[in-house]
PDB file of C-alpha atoms in Angstrom:
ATOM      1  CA  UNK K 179       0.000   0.000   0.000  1.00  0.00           C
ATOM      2  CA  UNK K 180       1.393   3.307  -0.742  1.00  0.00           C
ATOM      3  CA  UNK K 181       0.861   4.974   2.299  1.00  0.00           C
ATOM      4  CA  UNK K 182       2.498   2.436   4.512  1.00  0.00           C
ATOM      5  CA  UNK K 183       4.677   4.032   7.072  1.00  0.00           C
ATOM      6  CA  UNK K 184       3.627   7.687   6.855  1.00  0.00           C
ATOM      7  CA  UNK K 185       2.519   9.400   9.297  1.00  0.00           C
ATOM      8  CA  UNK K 186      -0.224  11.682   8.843  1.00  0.00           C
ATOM      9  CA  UNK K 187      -1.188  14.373  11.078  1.00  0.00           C
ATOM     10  CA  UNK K 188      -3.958  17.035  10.050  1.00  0.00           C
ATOM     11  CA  UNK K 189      -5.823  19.516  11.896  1.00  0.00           C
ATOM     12  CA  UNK K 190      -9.547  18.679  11.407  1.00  0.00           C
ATOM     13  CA  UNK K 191     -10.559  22.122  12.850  1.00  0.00           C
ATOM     14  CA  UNK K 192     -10.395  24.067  16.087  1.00  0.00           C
ATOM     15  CA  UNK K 193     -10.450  21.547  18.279  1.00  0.00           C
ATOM     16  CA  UNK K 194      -9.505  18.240  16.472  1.00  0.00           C
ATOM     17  CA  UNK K 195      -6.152  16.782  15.448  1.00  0.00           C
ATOM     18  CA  UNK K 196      -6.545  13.424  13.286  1.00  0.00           C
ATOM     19  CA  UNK K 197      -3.739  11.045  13.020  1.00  0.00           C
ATOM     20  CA  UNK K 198      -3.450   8.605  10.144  1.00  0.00           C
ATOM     21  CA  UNK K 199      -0.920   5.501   9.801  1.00  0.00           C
ATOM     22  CA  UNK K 200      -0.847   2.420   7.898  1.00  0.00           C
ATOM     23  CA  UNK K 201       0.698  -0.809   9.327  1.00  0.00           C
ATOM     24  CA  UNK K 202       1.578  -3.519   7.586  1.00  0.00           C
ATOM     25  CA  UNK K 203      -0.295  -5.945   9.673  1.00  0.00           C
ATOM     26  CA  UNK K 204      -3.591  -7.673  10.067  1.00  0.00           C
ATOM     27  CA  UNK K 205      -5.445  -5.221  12.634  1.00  0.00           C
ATOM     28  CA  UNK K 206      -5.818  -7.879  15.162  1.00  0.00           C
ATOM     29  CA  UNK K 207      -2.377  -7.800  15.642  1.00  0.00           C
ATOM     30  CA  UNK K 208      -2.108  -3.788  15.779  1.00  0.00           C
ATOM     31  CA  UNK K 209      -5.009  -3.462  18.354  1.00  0.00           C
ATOM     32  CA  UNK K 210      -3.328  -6.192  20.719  1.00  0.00           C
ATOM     33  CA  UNK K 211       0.132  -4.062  20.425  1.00  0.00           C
ATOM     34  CA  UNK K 212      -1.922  -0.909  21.029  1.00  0.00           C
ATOM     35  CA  UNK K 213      -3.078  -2.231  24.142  1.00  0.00           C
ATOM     36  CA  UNK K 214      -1.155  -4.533  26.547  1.00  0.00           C
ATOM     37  CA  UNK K 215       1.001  -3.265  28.609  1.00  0.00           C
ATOM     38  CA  UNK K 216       4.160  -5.543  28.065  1.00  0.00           C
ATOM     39  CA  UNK K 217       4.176  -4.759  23.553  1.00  0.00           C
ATOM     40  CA  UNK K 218       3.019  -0.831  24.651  1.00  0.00           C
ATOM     41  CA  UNK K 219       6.640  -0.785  26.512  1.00  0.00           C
ATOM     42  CA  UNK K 220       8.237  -1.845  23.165  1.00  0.00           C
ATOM     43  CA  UNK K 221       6.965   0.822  20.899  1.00  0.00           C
ATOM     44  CA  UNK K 222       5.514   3.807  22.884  1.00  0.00           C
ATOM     45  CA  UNK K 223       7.463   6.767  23.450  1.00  0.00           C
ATOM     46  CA  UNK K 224       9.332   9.627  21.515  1.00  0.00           C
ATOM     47  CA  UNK K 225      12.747   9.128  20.440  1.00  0.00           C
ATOM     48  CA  UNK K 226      15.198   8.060  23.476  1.00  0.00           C
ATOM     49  CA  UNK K 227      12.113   8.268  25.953  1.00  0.00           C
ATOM     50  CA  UNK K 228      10.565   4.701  27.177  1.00  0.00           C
ATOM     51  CA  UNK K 229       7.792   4.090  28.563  1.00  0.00           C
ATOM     52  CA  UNK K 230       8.430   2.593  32.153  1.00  0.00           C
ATOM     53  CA  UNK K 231       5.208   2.435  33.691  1.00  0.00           C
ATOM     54  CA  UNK K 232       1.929   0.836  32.277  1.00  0.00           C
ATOM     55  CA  UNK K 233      -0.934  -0.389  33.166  1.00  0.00           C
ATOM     56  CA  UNK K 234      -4.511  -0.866  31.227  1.00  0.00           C
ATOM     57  CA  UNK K 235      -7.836  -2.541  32.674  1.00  0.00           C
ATOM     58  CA  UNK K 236      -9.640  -2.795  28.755  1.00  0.00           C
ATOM     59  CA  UNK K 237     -12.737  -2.291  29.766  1.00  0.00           C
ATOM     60  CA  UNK K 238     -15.766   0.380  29.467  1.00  0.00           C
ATOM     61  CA  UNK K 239     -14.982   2.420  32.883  1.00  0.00           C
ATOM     62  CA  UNK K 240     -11.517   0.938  33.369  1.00  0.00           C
ATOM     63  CA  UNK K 241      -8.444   3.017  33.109  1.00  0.00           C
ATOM     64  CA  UNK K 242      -5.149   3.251  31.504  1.00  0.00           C
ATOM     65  CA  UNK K 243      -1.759   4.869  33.192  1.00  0.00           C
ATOM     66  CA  UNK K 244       1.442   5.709  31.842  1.00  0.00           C
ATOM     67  CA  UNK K 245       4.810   7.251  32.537  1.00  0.00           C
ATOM     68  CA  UNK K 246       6.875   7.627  30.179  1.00  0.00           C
ATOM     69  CA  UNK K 247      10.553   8.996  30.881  1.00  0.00           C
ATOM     70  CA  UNK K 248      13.011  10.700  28.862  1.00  0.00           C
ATOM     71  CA  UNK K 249      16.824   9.790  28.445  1.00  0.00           C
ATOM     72  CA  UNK K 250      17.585  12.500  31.159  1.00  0.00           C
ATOM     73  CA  UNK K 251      14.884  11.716  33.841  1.00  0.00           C
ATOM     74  CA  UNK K 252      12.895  13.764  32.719  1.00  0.00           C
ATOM     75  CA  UNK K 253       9.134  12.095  33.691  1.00  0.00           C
ATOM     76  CA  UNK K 254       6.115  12.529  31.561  1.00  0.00           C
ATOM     77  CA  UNK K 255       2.579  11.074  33.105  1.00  0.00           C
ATOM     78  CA  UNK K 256      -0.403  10.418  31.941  1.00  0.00           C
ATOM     79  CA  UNK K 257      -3.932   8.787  32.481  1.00  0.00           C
ATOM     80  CA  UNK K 258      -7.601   7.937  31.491  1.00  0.00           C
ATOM     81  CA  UNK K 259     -10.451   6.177  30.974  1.00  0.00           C
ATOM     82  CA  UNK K 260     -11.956   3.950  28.581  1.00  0.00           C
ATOM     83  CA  UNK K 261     -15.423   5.086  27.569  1.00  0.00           C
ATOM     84  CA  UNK K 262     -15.981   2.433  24.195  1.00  0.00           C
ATOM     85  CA  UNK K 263     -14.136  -0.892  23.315  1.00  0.00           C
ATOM     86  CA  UNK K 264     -14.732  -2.600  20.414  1.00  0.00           C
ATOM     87  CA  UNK K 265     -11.672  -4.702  19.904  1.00  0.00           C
ATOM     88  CA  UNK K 266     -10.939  -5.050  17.353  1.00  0.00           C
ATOM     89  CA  UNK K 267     -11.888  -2.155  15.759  1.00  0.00           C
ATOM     90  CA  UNK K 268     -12.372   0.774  18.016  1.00  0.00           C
ATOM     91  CA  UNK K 269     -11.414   2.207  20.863  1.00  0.00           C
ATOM     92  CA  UNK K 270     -12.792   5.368  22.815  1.00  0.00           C
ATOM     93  CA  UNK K 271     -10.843   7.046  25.560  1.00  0.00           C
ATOM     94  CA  UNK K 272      -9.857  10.142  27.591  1.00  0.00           C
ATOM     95  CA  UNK K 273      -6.036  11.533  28.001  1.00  0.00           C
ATOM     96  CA  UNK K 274      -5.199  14.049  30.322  1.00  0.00           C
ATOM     97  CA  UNK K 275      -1.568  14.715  31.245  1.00  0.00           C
ATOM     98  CA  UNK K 276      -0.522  15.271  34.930  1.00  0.00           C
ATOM     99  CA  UNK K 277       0.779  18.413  34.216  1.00  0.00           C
ATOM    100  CA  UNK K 278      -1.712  20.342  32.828  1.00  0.00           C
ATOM    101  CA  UNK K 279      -5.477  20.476  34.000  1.00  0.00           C
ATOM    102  CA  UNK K 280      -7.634  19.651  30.533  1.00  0.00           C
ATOM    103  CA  UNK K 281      -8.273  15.957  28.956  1.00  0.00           C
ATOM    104  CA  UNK K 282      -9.022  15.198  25.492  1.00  0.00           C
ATOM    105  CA  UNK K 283     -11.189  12.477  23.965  1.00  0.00           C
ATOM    106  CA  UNK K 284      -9.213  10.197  21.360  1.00  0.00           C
ATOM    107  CA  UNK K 285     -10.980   8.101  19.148  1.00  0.00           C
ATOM    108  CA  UNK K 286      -8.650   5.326  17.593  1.00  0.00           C
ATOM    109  CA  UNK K 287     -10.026   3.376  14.719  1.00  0.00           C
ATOM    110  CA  UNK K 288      -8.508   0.332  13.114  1.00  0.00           C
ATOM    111  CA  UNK K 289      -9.669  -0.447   9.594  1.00  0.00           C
ATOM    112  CA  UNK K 290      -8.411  -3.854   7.878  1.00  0.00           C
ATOM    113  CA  UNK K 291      -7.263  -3.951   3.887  1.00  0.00           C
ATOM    114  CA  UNK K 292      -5.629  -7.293   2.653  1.00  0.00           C
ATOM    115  CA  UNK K 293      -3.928  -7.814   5.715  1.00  0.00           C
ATOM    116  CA  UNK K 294      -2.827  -4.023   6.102  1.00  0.00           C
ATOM    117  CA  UNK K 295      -4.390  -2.097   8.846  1.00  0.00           C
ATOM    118  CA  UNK K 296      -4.709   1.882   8.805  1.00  0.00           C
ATOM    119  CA  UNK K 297      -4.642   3.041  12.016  1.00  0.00           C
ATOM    120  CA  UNK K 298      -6.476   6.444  12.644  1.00  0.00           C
ATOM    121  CA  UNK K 299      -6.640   8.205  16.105  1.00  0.00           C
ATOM    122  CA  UNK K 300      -8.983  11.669  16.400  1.00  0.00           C
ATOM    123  CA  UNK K 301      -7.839  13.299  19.479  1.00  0.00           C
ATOM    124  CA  UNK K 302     -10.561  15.720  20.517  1.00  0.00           C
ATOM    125  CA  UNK K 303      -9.736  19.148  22.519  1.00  0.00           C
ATOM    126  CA  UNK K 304     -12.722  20.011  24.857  1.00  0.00           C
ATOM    127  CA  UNK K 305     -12.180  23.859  24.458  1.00  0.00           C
ATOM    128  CA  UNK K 306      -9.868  26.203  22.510  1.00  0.00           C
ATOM    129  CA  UNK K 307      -8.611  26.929  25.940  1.00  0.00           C
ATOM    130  CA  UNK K 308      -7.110  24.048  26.615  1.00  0.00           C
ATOM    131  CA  UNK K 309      -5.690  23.563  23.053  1.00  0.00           C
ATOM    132  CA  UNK K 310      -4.162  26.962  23.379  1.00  0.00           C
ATOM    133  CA  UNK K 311      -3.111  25.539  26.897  1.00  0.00           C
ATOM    134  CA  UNK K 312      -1.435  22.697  25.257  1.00  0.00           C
ATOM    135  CA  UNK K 313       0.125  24.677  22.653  1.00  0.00           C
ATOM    136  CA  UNK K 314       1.658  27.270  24.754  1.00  0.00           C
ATOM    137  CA  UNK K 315       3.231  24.841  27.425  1.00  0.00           C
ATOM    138  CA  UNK K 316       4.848  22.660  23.455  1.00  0.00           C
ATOM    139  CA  UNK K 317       6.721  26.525  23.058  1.00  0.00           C
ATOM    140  CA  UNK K 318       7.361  26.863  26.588  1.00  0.00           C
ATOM    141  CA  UNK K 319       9.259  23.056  26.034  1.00  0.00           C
ATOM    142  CA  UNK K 320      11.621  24.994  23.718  1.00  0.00           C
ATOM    143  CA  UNK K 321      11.296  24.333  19.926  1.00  0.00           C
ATOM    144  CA  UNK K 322      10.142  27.884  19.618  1.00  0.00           C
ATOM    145  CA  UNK K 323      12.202  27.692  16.331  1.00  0.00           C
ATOM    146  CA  UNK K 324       9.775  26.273  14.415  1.00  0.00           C
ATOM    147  CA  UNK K 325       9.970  28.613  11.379  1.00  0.00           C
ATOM    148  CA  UNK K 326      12.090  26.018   9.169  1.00  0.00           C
ATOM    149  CA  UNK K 327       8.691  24.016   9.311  1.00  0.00           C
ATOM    150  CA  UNK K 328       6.800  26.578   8.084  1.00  0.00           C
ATOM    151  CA  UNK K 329       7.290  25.421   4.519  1.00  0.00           C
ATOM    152  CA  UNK K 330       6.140  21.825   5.191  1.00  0.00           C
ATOM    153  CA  UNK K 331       2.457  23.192   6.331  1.00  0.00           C
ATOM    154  CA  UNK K 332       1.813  24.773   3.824  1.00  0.00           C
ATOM    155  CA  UNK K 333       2.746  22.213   1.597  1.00  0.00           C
ATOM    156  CA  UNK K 334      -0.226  20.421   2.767  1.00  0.00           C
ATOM    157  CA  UNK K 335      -2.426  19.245   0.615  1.00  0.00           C
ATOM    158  CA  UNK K 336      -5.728  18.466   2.269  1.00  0.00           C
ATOM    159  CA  UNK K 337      -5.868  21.046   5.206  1.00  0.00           C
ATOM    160  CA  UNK K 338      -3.279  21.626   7.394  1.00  0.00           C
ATOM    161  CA  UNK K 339      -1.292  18.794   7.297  1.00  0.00           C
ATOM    162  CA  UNK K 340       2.316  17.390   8.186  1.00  0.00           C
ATOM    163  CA  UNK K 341       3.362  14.144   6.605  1.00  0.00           C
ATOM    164  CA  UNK K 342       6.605  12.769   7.650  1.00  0.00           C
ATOM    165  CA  UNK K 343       8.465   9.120   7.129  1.00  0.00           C
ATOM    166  CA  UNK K 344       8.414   7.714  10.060  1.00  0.00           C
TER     167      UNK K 344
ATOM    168  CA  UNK E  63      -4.743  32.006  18.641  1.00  0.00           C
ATOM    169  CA  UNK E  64      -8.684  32.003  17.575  1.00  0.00           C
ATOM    170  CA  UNK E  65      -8.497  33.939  14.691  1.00  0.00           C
ATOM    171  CA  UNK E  66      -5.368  32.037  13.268  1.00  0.00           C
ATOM    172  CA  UNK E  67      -7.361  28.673  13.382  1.00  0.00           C
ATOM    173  CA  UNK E  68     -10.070  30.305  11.438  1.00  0.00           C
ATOM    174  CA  UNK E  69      -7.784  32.044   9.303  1.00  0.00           C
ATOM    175  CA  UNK E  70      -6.518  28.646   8.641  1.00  0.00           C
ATOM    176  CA  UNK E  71      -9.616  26.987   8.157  1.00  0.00           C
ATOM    177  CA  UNK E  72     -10.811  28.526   4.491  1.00  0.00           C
ATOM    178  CA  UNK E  73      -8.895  26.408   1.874  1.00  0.00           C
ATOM    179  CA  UNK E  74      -8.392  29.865  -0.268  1.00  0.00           C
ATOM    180  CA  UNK E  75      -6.498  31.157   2.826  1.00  0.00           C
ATOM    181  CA  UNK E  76      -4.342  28.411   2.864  1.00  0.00           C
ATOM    182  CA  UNK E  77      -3.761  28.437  -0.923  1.00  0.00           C
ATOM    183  CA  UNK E  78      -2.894  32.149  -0.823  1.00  0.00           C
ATOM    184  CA  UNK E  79      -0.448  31.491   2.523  1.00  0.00           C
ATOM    185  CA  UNK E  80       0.927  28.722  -0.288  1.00  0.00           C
ATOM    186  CA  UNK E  81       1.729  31.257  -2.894  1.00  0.00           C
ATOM    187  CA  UNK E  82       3.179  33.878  -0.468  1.00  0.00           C
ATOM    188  CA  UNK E  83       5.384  30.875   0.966  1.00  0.00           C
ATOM    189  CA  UNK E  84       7.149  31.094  -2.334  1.00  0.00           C
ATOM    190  CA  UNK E  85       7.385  35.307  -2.019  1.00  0.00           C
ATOM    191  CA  UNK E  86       5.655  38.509  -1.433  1.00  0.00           C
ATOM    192  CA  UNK E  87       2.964  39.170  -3.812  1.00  0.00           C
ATOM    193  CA  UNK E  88       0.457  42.214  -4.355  1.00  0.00           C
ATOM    194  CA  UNK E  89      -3.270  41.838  -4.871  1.00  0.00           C
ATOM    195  CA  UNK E  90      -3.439  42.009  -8.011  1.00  0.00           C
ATOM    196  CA  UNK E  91      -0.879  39.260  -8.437  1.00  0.00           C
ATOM    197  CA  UNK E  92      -2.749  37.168  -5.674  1.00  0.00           C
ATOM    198  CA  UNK E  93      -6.113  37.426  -7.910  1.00  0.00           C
ATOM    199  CA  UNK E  94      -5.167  35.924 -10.475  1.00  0.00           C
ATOM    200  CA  UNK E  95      -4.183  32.510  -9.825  1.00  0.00           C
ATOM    201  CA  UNK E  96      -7.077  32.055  -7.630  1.00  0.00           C
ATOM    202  CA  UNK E  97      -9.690  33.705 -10.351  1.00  0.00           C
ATOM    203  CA  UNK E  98     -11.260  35.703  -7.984  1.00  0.00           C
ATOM    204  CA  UNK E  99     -11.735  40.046  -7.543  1.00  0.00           C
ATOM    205  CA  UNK E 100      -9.710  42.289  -6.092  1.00  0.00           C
ATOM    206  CA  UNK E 101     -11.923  42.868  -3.521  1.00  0.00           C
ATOM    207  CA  UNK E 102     -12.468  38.966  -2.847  1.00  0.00           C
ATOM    208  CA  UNK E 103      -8.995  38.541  -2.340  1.00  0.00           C
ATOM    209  CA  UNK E 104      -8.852  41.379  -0.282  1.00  0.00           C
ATOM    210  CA  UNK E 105     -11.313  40.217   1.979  1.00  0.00           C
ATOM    211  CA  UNK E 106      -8.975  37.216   2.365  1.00  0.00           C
ATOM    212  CA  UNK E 107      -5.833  39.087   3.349  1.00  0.00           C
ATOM    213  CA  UNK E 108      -7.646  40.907   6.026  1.00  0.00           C
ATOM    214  CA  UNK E 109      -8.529  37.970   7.474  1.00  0.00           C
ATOM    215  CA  UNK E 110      -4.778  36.302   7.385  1.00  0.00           C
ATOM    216  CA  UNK E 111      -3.758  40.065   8.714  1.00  0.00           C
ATOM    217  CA  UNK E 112      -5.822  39.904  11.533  1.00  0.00           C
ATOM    218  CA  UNK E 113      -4.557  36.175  12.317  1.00  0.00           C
ATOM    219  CA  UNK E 114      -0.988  37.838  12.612  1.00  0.00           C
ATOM    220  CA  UNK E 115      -0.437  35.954   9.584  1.00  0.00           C
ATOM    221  CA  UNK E 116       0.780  37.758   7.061  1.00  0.00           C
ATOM    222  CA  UNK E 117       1.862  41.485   6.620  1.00  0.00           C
ATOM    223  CA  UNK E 118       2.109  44.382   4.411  1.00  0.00           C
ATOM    224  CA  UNK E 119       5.883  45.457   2.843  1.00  0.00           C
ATOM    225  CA  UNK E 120       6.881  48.497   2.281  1.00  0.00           C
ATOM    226  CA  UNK E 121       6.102  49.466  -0.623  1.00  0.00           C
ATOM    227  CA  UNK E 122       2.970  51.986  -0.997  1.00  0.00           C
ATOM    228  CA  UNK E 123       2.306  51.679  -4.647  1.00  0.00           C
ATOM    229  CA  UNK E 124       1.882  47.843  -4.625  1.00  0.00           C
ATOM    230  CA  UNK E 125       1.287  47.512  -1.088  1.00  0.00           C
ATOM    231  CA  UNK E 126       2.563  43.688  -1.558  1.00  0.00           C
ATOM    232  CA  UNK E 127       1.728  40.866   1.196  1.00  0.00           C
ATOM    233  CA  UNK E 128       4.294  38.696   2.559  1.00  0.00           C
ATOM    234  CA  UNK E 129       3.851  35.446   4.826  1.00  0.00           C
ATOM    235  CA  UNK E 130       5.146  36.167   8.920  1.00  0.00           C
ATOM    236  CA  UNK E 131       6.186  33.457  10.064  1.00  0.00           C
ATOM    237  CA  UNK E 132       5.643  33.869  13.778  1.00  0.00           C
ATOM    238  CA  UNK E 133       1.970  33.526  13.247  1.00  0.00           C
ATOM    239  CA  UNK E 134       2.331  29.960  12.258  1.00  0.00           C
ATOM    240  CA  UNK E 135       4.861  28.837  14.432  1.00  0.00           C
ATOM    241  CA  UNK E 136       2.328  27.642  17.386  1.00  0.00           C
ATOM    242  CA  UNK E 137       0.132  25.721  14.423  1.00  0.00           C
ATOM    243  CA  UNK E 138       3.182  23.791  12.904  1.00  0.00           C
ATOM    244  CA  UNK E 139       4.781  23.800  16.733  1.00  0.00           C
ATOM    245  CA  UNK E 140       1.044  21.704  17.750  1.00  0.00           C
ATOM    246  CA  UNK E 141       1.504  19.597  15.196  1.00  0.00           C
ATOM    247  CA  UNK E 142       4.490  18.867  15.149  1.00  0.00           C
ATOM    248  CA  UNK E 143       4.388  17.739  18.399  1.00  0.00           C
ATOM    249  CA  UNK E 144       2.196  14.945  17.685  1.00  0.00           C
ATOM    250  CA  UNK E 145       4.831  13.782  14.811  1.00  0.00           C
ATOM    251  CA  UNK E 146       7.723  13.731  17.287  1.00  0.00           C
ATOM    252  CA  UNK E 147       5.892  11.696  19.644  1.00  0.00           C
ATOM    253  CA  UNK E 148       4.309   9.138  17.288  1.00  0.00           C
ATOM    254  CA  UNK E 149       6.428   9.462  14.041  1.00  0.00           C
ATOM    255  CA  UNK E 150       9.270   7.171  16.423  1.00  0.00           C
ATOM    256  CA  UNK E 151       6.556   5.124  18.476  1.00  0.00           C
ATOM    257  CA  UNK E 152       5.106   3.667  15.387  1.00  0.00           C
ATOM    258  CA  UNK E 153       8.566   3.103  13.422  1.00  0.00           C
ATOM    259  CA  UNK E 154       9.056   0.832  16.856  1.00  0.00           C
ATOM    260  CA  UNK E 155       5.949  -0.840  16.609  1.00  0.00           C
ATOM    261  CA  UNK E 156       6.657  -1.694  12.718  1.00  0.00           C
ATOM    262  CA  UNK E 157       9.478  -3.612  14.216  1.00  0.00           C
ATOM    263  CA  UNK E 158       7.242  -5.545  16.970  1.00  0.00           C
ATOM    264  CA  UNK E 159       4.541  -6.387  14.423  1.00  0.00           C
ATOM    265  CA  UNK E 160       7.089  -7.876  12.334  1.00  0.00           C
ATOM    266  CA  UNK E 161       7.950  -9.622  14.798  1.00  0.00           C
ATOM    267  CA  UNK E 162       4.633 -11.116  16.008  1.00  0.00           C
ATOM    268  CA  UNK E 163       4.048 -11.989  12.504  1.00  0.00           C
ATOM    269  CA  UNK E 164       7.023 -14.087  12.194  1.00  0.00           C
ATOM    270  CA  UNK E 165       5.738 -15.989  15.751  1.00  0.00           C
ATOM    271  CA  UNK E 166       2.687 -16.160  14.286  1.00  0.00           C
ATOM    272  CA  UNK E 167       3.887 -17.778  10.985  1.00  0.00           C
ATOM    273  CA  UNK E 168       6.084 -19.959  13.221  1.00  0.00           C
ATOM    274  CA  UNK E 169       3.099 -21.362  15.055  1.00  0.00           C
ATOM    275  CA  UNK E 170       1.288 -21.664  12.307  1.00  0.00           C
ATOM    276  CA  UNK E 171       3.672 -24.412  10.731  1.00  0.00           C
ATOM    277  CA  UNK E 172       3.936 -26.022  13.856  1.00  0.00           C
ATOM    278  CA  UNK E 173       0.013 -26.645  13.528  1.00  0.00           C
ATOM    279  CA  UNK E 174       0.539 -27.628  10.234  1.00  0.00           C
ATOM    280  CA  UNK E 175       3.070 -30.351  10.968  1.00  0.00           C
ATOM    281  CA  UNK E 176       0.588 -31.743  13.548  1.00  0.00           C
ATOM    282  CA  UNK E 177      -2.027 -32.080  11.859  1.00  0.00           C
ATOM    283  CA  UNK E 178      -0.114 -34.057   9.187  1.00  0.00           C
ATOM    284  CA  UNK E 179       1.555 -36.703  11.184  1.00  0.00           C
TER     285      UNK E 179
END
């Protein structure tokens, strides 16, 4: 499939970033790697961080945990609960990040395609507040810089979006 | 922040932000591209100059627009935050799903070889 390995991330609108990858894998596969604990702490994390804590009860009302921490301590934490589960297909669940006050509501779809899944994951903002929140405390983080990316937004083709191989 | 994301939002707007990408450009020279009036397109840039978006150089006679780049940043900087997190995350889990498949496979035969002999 062409699109196998790309990650594509597009603002939807205001309040609603949509993430879209393919896998080369049936989906049964990419749902039980997306969601026990001991495959999450193979794959999950930014570059250099690793996820050392995590813990998932996979069930409507159950929650999730996670730290995550990065190659110089530095501890990232977050949490939620499962609202919808339909393994394998579909999965419903808040986010909210110990350090800042407002949770989002990601929806993570798994479609199957001879034997290729696409994997897409709307994570929902509750308010412009708390995206602006979110955004502010990313250029607080540092990469203020960003202008060198400037070009590769508005390359986008549908919307605002940011394709990268990875 | 608000009126960036709906400055954003109108596909024109983002094709005009495309064309100043690649260097300042009057009205006139923005209309034409996008087939549309002056006064369309100048609706447009008011919006964008609002949004902190774009800006006016110095010029008087052509009063030509030019992209700002600071406008943007916090857009591309969201965004780009998602890549960096999950752009690496999901390279890794290529890996692992390779790797189930071949255990997979592996099992597989073995149930094949079983129900032979």
């Amino acid at each position: 499939m062409r699109n196998t390995g790309t990650l594509q991330v597009t603002l939807k609108n205001d309040c609603e970033v949509v993430l879209t990858r393919v896998f080369n894998a049936p989906r049964a596969m990419v749902f039980e790697a997306m969601t026990k604990p001991e495959l999450l702490k193979r794959w999950m994390g930014p570059r250099g961080w690793s996820l050392i804590v995590s813990e998932i009860d996979l069930r409507v009302g159950g929650r999730w945990r996670s730290i995550l921490r990065s190659p110089e301590g530095k501890e990232m934490r977050m949490s939620g609960v499962y609202r919808e589960i339909d393994p394998p297909e579909r999965i419903v669940s808040t986010e909210a990040y110990d350090d800042y006050t407002g949770e989002t509501v990601n929806t993570l779809l798994l479609r199957e395609e001879n034997e290729k899944t696409t994997f897409t994951c709307t994570v929902l903002y509750p308010s412009k507040d708390v995206r602006d929140a979110v955004i502010a405390s990313g250029m607080e983080h540092g990469a203020a810089e960003c202008y060198d990316r400037l070009a590769e937004v508005l390359e986008a083709r549908a919307g605002l979006s940011l394709e990268s191989r990875a | 922040m608000d009126l960036m994301f709906a400055a954003l939002a109108d596909p024109t707007r983002r094709a005009i932000l495309v064309r100043l990408a690649s260097g300042e450009a009057s009205v006139k020279e923005l209309a034409k591209p996008f087939a549309m009036s002056q006064p369309a397109v100048s609706k447009h840039l008011k919006v964008l100059e609002r949004a902190g978006l774009i800006t006016r150089g110095q010029d008087a006679q052509r009063r030509p627009r030019r992209i700002q780049g600071k406008g943007l940043g916090a857009a591309t900087e969201w965004l780009q935050q998602f890549r960096e997190f999950w752009g690496g995350s999901f390279q890794r889990l290529d890996d692992l799903l390779e790797e189930m498949k071949a255990t997979e496979r592996k099992k597989e035969r073995r149930k094949g070889r079983r129900k032979e002999s």
